[in-house]
Tab-separated table of C-alpha atoms in Angstrom:
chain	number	residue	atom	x	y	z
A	1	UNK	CA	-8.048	10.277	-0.076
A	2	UNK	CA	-5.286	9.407	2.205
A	3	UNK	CA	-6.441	6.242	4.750
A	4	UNK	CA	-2.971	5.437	5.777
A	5	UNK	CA	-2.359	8.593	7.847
A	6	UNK	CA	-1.764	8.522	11.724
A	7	UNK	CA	-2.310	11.183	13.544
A	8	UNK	CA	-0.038	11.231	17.476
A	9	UNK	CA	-0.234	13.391	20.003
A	10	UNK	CA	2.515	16.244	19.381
A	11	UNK	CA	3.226	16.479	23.449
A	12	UNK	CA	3.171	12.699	24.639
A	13	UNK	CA	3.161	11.271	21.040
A	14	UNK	CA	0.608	8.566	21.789
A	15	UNK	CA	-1.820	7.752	18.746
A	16	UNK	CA	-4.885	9.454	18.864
A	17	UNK	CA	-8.542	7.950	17.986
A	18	UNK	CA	-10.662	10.340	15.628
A	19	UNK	CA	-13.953	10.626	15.944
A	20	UNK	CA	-16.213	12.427	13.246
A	21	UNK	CA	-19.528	13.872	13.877
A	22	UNK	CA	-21.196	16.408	11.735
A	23	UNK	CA	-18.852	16.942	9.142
A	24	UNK	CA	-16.396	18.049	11.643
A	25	UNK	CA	-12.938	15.761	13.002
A	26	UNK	CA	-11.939	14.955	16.834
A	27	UNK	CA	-9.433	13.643	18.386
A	28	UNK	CA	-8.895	11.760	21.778
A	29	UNK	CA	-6.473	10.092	23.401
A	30	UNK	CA	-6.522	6.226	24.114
A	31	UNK	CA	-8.333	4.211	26.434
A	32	UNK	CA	-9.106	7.270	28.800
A	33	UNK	CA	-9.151	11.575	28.825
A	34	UNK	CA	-9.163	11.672	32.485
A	35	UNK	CA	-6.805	11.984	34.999
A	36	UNK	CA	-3.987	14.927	34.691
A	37	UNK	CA	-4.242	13.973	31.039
A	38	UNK	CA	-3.144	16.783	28.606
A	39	UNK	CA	-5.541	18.075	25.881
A	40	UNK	CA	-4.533	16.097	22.618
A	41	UNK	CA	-2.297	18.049	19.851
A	42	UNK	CA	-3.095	16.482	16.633
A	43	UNK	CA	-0.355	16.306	13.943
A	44	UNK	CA	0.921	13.988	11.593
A	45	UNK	CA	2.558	11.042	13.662
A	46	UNK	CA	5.009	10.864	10.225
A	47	UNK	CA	6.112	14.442	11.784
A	48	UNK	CA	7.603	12.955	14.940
A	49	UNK	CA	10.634	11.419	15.748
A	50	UNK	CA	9.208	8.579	17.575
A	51	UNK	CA	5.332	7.876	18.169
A	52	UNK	CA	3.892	5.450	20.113
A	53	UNK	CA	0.639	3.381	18.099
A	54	UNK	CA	-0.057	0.123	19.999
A	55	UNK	CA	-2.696	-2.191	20.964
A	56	UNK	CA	-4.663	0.081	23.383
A	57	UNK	CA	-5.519	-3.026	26.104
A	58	UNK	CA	-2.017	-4.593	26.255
A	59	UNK	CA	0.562	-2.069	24.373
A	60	UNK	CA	1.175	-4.824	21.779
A	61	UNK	CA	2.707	-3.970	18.733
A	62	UNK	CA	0.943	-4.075	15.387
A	63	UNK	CA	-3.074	-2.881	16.069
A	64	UNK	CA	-5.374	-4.596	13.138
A	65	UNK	CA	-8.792	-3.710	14.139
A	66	UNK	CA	-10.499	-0.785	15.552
A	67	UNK	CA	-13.155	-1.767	17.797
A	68	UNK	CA	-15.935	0.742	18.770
A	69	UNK	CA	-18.170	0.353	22.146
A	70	UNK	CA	-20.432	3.331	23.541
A	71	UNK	CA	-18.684	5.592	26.301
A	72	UNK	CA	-17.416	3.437	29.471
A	73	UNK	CA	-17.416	4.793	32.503
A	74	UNK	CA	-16.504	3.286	35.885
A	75	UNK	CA	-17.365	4.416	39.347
A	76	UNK	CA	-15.694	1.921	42.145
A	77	UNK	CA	-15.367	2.399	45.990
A	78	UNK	CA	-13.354	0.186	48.034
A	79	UNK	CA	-12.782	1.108	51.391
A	80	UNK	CA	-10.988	4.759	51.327
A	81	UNK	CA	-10.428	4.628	47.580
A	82	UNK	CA	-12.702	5.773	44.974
A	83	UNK	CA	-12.316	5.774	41.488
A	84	UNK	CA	-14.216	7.830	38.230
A	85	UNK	CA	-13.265	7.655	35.063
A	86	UNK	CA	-14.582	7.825	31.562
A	87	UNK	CA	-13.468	6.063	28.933
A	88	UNK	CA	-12.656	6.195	25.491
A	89	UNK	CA	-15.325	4.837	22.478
A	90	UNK	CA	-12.558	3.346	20.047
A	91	UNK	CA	-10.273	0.991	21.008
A	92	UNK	CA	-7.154	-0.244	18.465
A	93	UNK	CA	-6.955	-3.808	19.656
A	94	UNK	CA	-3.636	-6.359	18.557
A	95	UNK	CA	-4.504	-9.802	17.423
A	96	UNK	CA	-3.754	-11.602	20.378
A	97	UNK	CA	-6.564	-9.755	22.189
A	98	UNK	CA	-8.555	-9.732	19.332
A	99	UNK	CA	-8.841	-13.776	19.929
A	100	UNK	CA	-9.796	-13.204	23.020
A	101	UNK	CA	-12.399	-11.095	22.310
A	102	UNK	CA	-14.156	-13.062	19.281
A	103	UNK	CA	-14.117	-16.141	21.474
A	104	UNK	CA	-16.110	-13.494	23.851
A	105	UNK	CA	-13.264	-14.412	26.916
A	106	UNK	CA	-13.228	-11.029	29.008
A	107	UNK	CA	-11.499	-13.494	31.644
A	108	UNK	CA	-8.787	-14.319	29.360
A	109	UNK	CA	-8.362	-10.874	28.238
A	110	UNK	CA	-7.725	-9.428	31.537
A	111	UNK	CA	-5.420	-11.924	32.295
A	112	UNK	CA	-3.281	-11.547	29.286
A	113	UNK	CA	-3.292	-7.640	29.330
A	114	UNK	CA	-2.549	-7.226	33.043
A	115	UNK	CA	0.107	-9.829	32.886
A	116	UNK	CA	1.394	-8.316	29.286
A	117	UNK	CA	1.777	-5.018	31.472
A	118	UNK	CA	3.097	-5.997	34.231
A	119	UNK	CA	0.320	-4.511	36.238
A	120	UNK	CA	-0.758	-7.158	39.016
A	121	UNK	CA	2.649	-6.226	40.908
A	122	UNK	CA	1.757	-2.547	40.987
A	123	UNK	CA	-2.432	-2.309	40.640
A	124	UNK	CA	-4.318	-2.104	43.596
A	125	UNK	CA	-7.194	-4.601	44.040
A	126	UNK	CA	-10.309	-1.643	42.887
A	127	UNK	CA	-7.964	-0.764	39.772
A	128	UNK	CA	-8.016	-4.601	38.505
A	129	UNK	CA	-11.392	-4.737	39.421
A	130	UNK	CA	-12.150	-1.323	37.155
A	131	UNK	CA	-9.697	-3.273	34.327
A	132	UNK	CA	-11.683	-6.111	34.443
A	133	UNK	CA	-15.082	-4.364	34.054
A	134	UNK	CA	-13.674	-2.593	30.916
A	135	UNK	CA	-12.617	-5.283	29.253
A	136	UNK	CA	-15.131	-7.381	30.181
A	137	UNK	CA	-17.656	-4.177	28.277
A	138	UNK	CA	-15.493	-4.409	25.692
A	139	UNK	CA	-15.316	-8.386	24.576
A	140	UNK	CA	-19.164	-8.887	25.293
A	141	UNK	CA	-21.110	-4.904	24.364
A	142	UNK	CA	-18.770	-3.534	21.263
A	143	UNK	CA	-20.520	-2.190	18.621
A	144	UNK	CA	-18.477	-3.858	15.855
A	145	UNK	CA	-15.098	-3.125	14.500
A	146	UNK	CA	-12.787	-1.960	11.775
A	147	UNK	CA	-9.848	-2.610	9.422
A	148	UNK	CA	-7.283	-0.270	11.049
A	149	UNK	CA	-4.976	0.963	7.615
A	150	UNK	CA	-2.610	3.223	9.557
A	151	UNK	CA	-1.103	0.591	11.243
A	152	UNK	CA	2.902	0.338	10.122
A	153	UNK	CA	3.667	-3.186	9.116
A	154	UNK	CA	6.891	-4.265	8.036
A	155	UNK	CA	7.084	-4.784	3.973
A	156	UNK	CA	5.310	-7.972	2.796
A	157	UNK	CA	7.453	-9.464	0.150
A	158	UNK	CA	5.285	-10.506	-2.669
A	159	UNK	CA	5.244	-13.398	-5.323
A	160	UNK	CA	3.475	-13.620	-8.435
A	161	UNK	CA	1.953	-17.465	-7.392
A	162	UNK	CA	0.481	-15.827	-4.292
A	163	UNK	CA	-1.727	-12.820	-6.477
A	164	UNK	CA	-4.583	-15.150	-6.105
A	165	UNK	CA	-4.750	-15.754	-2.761
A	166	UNK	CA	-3.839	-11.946	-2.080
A	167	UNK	CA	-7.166	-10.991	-4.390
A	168	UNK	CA	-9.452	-12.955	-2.422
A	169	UNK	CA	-8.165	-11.923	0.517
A	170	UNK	CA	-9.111	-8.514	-0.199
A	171	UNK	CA	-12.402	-9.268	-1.712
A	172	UNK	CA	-13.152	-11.194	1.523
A	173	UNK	CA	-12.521	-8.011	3.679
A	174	UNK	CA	-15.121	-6.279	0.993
A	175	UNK	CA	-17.869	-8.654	1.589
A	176	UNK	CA	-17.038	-9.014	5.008
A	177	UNK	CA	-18.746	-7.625	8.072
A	178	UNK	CA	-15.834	-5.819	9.440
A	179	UNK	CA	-16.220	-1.872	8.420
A	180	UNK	CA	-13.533	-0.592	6.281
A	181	UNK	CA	-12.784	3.179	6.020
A	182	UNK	CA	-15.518	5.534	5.136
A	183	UNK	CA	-13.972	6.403	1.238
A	184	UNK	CA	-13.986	2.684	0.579
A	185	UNK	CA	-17.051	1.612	3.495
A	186	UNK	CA	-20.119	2.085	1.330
A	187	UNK	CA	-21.703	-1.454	0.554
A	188	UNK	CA	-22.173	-0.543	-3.457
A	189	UNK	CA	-18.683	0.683	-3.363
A	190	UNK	CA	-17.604	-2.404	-1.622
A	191	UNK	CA	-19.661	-4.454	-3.676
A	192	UNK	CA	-18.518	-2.995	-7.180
A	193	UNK	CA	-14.469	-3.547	-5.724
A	194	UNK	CA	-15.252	-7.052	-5.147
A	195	UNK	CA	-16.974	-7.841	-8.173
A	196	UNK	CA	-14.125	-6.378	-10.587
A	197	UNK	CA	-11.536	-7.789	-8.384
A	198	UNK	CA	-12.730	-11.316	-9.027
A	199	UNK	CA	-12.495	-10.989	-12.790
A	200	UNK	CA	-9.289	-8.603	-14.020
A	201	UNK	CA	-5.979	-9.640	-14.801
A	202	UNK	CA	-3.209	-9.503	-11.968
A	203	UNK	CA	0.265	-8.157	-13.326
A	204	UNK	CA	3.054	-9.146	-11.155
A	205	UNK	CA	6.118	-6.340	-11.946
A	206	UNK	CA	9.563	-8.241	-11.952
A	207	UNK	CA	12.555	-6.846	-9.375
A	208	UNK	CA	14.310	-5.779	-12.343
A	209	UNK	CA	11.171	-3.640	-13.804
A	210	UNK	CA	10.675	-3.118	-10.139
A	211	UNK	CA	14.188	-1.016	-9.494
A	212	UNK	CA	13.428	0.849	-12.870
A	213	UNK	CA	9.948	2.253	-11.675
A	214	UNK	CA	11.790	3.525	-8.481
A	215	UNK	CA	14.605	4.972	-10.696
A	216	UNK	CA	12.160	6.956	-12.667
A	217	UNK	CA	8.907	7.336	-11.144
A	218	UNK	CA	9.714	11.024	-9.364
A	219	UNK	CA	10.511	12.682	-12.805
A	220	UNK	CA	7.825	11.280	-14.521
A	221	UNK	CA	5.961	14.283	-16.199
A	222	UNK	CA	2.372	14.512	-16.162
A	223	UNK	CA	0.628	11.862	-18.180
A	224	UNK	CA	-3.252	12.354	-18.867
A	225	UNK	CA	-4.889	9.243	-17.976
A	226	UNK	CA	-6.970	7.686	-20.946
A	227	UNK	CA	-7.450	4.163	-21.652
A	228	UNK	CA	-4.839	4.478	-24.065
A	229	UNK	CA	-2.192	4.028	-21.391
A	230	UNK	CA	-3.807	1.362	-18.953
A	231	UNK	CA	-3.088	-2.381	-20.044
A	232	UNK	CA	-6.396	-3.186	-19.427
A	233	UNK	CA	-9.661	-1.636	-18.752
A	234	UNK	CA	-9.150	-2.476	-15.252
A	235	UNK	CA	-6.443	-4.650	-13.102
A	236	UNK	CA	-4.345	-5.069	-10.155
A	237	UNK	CA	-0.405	-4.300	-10.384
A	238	UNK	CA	1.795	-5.868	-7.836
A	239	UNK	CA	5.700	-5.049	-6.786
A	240	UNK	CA	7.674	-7.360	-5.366
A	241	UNK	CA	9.000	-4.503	-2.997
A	242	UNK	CA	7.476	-1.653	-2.071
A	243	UNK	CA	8.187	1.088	-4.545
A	244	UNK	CA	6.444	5.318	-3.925
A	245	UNK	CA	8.466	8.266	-2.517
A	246	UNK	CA	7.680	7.323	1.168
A	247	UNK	CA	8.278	3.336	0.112
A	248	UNK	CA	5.120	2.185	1.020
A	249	UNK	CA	3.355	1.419	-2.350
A	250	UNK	CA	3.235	-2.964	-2.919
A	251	UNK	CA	-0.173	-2.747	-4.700
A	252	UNK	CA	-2.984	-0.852	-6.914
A	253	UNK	CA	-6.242	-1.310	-8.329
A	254	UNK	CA	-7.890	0.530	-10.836
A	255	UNK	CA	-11.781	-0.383	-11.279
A	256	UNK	CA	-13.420	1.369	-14.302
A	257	UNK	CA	-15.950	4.209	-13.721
A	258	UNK	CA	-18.559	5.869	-15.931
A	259	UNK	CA	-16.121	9.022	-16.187
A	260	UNK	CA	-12.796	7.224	-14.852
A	261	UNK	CA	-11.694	4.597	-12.842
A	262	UNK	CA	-11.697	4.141	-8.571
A	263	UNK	CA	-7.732	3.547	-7.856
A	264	UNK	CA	-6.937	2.546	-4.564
A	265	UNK	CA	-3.092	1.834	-2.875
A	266	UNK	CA	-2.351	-0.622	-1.022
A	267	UNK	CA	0.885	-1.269	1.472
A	268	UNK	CA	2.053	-4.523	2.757
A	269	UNK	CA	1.267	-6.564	5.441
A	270	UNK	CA	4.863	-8.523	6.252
A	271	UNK	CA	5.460	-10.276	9.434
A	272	UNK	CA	6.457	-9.061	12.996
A	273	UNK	CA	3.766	-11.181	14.907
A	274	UNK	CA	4.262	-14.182	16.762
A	275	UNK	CA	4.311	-17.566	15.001
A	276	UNK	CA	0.938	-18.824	15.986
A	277	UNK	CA	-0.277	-15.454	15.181
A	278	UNK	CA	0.643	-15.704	11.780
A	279	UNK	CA	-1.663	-18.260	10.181
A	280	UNK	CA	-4.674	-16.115	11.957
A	281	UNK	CA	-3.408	-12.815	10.005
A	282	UNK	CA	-2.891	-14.377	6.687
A	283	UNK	CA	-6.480	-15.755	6.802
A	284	UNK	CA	-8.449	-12.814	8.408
A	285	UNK	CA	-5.950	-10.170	6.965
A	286	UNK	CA	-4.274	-11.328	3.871
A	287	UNK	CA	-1.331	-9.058	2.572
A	288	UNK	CA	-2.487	-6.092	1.806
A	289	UNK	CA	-4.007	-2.757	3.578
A	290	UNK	CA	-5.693	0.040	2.079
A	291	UNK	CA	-3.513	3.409	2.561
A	292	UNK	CA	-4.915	5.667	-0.730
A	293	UNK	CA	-8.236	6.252	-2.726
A	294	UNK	CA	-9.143	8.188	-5.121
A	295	UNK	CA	-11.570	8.184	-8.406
A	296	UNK	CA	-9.202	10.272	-11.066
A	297	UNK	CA	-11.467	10.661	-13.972
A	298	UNK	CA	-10.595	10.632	-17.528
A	299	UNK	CA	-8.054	12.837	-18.991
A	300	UNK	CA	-6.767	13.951	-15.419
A	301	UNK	CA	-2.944	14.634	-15.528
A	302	UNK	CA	-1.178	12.719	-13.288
A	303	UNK	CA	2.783	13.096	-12.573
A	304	UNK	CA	5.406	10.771	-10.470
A	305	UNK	CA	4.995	12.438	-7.320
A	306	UNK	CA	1.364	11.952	-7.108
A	307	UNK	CA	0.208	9.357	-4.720
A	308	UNK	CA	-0.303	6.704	-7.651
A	309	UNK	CA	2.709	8.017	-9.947
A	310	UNK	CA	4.328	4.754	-9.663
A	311	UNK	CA	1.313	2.757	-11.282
A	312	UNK	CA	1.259	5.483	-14.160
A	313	UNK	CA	5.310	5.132	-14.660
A	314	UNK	CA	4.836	1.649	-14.699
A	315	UNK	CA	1.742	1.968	-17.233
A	316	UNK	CA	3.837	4.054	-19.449
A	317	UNK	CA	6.702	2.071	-19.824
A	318	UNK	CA	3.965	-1.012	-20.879
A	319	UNK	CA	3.253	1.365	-23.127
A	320	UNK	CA	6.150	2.285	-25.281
A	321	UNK	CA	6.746	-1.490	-25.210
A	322	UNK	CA	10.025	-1.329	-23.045
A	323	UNK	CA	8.161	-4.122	-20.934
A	324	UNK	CA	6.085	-7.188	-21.980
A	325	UNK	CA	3.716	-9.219	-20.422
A	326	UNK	CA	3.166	-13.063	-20.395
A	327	UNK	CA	1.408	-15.772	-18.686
A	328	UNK	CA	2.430	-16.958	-14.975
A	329	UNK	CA	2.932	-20.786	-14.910
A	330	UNK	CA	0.985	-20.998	-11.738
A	331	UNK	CA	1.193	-23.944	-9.273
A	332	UNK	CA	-1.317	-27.098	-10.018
A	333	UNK	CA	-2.983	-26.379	-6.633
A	334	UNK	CA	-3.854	-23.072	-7.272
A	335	UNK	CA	-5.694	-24.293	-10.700
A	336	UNK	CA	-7.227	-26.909	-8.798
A	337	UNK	CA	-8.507	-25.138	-6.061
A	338	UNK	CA	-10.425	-22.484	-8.630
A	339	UNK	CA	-11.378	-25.060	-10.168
A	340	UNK	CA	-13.320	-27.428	-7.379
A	341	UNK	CA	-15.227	-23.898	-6.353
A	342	UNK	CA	-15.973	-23.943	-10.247
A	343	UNK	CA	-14.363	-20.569	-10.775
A	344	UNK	CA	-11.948	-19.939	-14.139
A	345	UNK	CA	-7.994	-20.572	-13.361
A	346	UNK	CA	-6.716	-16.818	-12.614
A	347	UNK	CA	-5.756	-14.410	-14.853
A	348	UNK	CA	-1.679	-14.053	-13.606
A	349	UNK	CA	0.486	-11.655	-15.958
A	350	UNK	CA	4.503	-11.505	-15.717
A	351	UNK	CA	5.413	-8.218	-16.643
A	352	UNK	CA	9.644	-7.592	-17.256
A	353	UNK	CA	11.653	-5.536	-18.988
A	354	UNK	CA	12.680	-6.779	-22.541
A	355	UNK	CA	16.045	-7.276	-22.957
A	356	UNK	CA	17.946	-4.809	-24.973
A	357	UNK	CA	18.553	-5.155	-29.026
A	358	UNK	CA	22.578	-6.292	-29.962
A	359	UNK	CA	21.819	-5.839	-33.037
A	360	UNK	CA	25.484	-3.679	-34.303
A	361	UNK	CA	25.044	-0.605	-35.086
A	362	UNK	CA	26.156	0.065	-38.915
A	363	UNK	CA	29.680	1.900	-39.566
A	364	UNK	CA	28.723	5.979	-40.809
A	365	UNK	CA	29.922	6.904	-44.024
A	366	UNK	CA	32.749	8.937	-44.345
A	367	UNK	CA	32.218	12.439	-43.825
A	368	UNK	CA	28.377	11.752	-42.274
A	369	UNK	CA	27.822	12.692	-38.626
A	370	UNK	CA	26.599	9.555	-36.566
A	371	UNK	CA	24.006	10.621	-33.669
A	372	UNK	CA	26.154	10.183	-30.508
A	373	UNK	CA	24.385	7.469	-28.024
A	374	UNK	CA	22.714	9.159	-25.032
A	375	UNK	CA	24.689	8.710	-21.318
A	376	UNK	CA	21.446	9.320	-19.376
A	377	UNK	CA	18.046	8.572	-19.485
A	378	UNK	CA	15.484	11.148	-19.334
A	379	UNK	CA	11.755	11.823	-19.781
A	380	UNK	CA	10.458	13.239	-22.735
A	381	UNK	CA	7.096	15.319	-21.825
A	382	UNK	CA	3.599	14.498	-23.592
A	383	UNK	CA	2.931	16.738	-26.748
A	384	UNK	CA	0.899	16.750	-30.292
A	385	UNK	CA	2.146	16.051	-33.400
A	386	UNK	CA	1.072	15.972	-36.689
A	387	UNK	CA	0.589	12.292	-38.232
A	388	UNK	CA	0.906	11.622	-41.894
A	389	UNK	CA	-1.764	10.018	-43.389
A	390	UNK	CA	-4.148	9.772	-46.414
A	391	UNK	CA	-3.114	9.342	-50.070
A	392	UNK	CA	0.454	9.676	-50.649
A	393	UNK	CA	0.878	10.701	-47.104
A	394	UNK	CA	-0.299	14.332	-47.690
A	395	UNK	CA	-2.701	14.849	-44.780
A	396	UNK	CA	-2.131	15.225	-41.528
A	397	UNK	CA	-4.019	14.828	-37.924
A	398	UNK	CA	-3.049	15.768	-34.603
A	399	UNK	CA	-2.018	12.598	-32.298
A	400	UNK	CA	-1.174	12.943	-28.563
A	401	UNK	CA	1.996	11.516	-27.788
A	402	UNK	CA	2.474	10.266	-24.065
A	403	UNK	CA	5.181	10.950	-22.105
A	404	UNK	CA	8.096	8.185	-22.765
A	405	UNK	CA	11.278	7.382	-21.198
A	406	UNK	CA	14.400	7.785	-23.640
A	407	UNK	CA	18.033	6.813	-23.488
A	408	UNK	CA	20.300	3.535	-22.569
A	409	UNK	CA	18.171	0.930	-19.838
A	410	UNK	CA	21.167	0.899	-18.043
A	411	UNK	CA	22.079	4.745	-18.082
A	412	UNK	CA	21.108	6.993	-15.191
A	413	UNK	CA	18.093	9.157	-14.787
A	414	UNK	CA	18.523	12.583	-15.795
A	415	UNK	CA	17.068	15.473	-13.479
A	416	UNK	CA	14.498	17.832	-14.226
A	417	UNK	CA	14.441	20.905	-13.390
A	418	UNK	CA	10.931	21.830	-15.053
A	419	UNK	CA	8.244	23.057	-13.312
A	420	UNK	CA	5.005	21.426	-13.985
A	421	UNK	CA	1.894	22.818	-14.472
A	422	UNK	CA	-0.932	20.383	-14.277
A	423	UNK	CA	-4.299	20.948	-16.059
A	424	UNK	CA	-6.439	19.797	-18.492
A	425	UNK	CA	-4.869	19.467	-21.918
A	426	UNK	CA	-6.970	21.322	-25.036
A	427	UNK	CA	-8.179	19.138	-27.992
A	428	UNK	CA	-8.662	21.360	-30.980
A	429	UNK	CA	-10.389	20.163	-33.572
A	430	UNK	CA	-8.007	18.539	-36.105
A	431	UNK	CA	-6.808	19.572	-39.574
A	432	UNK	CA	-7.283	17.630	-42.766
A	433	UNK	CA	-4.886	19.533	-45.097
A	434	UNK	CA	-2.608	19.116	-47.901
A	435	UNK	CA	1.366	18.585	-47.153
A	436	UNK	CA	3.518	21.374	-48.036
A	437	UNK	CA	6.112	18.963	-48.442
């Protein structure tokens, strides 16, 4: 399931809150529907050219939580003037106003987000009042809030010393009270995350393993996922830079599942805030947002252009051992600091790309044919084959061979042109019989 989607407005291409009820979707504009307002057209903000999704109270950039309150409405007089309007129940709120509203200051709110908006030279005296009554509904009678995940944050740039931190980042946002979205928001599925999370080995990808995955991870054929191909029974892979066809992908976990395992994306969190914001972020925050989950049982074939294709790429080319994995040397206060809250030091994994054999290649014998060395790289599809075996070699049983990468490292990617048909592969039952040869 996709949770990093925004949906704008098609005609004014403000963000649009949704609201579910019943099994059926709605969407609203911000902070109010009345007025000459437009009926909201719902589509894909990615389908604009330009969208506008800011903090709904002072049109700050960056929104982190989604704060719900019951309907608002206002009803002022003041002299010749009067004033209805309803308001919205969801309100995407920046950190700056979030700290005004956790210390429960509706005064300091209003003064920031009128100021912010340039609004006292322009407002007349009932319309600050009717701000001021909002906001003051909102900081002390909200009904809780929510990790917003379609938020567009610049790229966080990620090291392999700050994996521990980043993990208990995001298992504090599992245990935490905030709500998360509703794939991920059930407190056994929370709880399950948070538990595996503490325990499984982090893999940090290297730039230069990182650039390959991005080379390669589009023509990756379809790969059935088995825990033949996963480096671990579960984990958490990390890229330095962001790596997926829209070049949002820094993170994935895979937790393991009766039939499968619950995989969910994660995109960066970089900076863009204000100095003294940034502290605040890192602790409530962390690095990382939920954008994708999705429980992918056992056997499923999964390609590069699938959501998660750039985990499988970069679990098939641990696979066929082009890439090796050792320990991080981490910093002494990170071992410390596990160790005072008497937890074991983490479990930090380096993964590169091993460096190529120069061992010379022998000269042919005259009048042999030597194999010519391939000037591209290119993927070789998954497919059976029959495995020697038994005495003197003379049986044979069927073995599924994952799809590997073959050719130079440093040779370009080939195109496909196949078209790809994705199902579930057949296991007959295999053959002991004698070799013809």
């Amino acid at each position: 399931m996709n949770l990093g989607t925004l949906m704008a407005c098609a005609i004014c291409t403000w963000d649009l809150t949704e609201h579910r009820s019943g099994g059926r979707v709605r969407y609203r504009h911000p902070v109010s529907d009345g007025g000459e307002r437009h009926a909201p057209v719902p589509v894909p903000a990615s389908d604009l050219t330009e969208f506008r999704h800011r903090c709904h109270l002072c049109h700050g950039d960056y929104p982190v939580w989604n704060y719900r309150t019951n309907e608002i409405g206002a009803h002022f007089t003041d002299g010749n003037q009067h004033l209805v309007r309803t308001y919205n129940t969801q309100w995407h709120v920046c950190l700056r106003c979030t700290q005004f509203i956790e210390a429960g200051d509706s005064d300091g709110l209003a003064v920031h987000t009128v100021t912010s908006l340039r609004w006292h030279r322009s407002l007349s005296h009932l319309e600050i009042a009717t701000i001021q009554a909002v906001l003051q509904t909102i900081t002390r009678s909200h009904r809780g809030r929510a990790l917003l995940t379609t938020t567009a944050w610049p790229p966080a740039s990620i090291r392999p010393e700050m994996l521990p931190k980043i993990r208990d980042r995001l298992t504090g946002l599992l245990r935490g009270p905030a709500d998360l979205p509703e794939a991920l928001n059930h407190p056994d599925t929370r709880q399950t995350l948070a538990n595996h999370l503490d325990h499984v080995p982090l893999y940090w990808i290297n730039d230069k393993f990182t650039a390959q995955v991005n080379d390669v991870t589009d023509e990756q054929p379809p790969a059935h996922i088995t825990d033949r191909i996963t480096p671990a029974p579960g984990g958490f892979v990390a890229w330095p830079q962001p790596v997926g066809r829209d070049g949002l992908l820094a993170a994935v976990s895979w937790t393991p599942q009766a039939d499968g395992w619950h995989l969910v994306c994660y995109r960066g969190v970089g900076g863009g805030l204000a100095d003294d914001l940034m502290p605040v972020l890192r602790h409530d925050l962390g690095w990382l947002v939920p954008i994708h989950t999705e429980h992918i049982t056992t056997d499923t074939p999964v390609d590069g252009r699938h959501p998660v294709g750039p985990l499988v790429t970069t679990w098939l080319l641990m696979n066929q051992h082009m890439a090796e994995a050792v320990p991080a040397q981490l910093p002494k206060a990170v071992i410390r600091a596990h160790q005072r809250r008497q937890r074991p030091a983490p479990d930090v994994r380096l993964v590169h790309l091993k460096a190529p054999t120069t061992t010379p290649a022998e000269p042919s014998v005259s009048g042999t044919r030597s194999r010519a060395t391939p000037d591209h790289r290119y993927w070789v599809t998954a497919h059976p084959r029959n495995q020697a075996h038994g005495p003197g070699r003379s049986l044979r049983k069927r073995i599924d061979i994952e799809p590997f990468l073959k050719g130079p490292l440093d040779a370009p990617i080939r195109l496909s042109t196949t078209v790809r048909a994705l199902g579930k592969r057949q296991h007959p039952e295999p053959e002991n019989r004698p070799s013809s040869d």
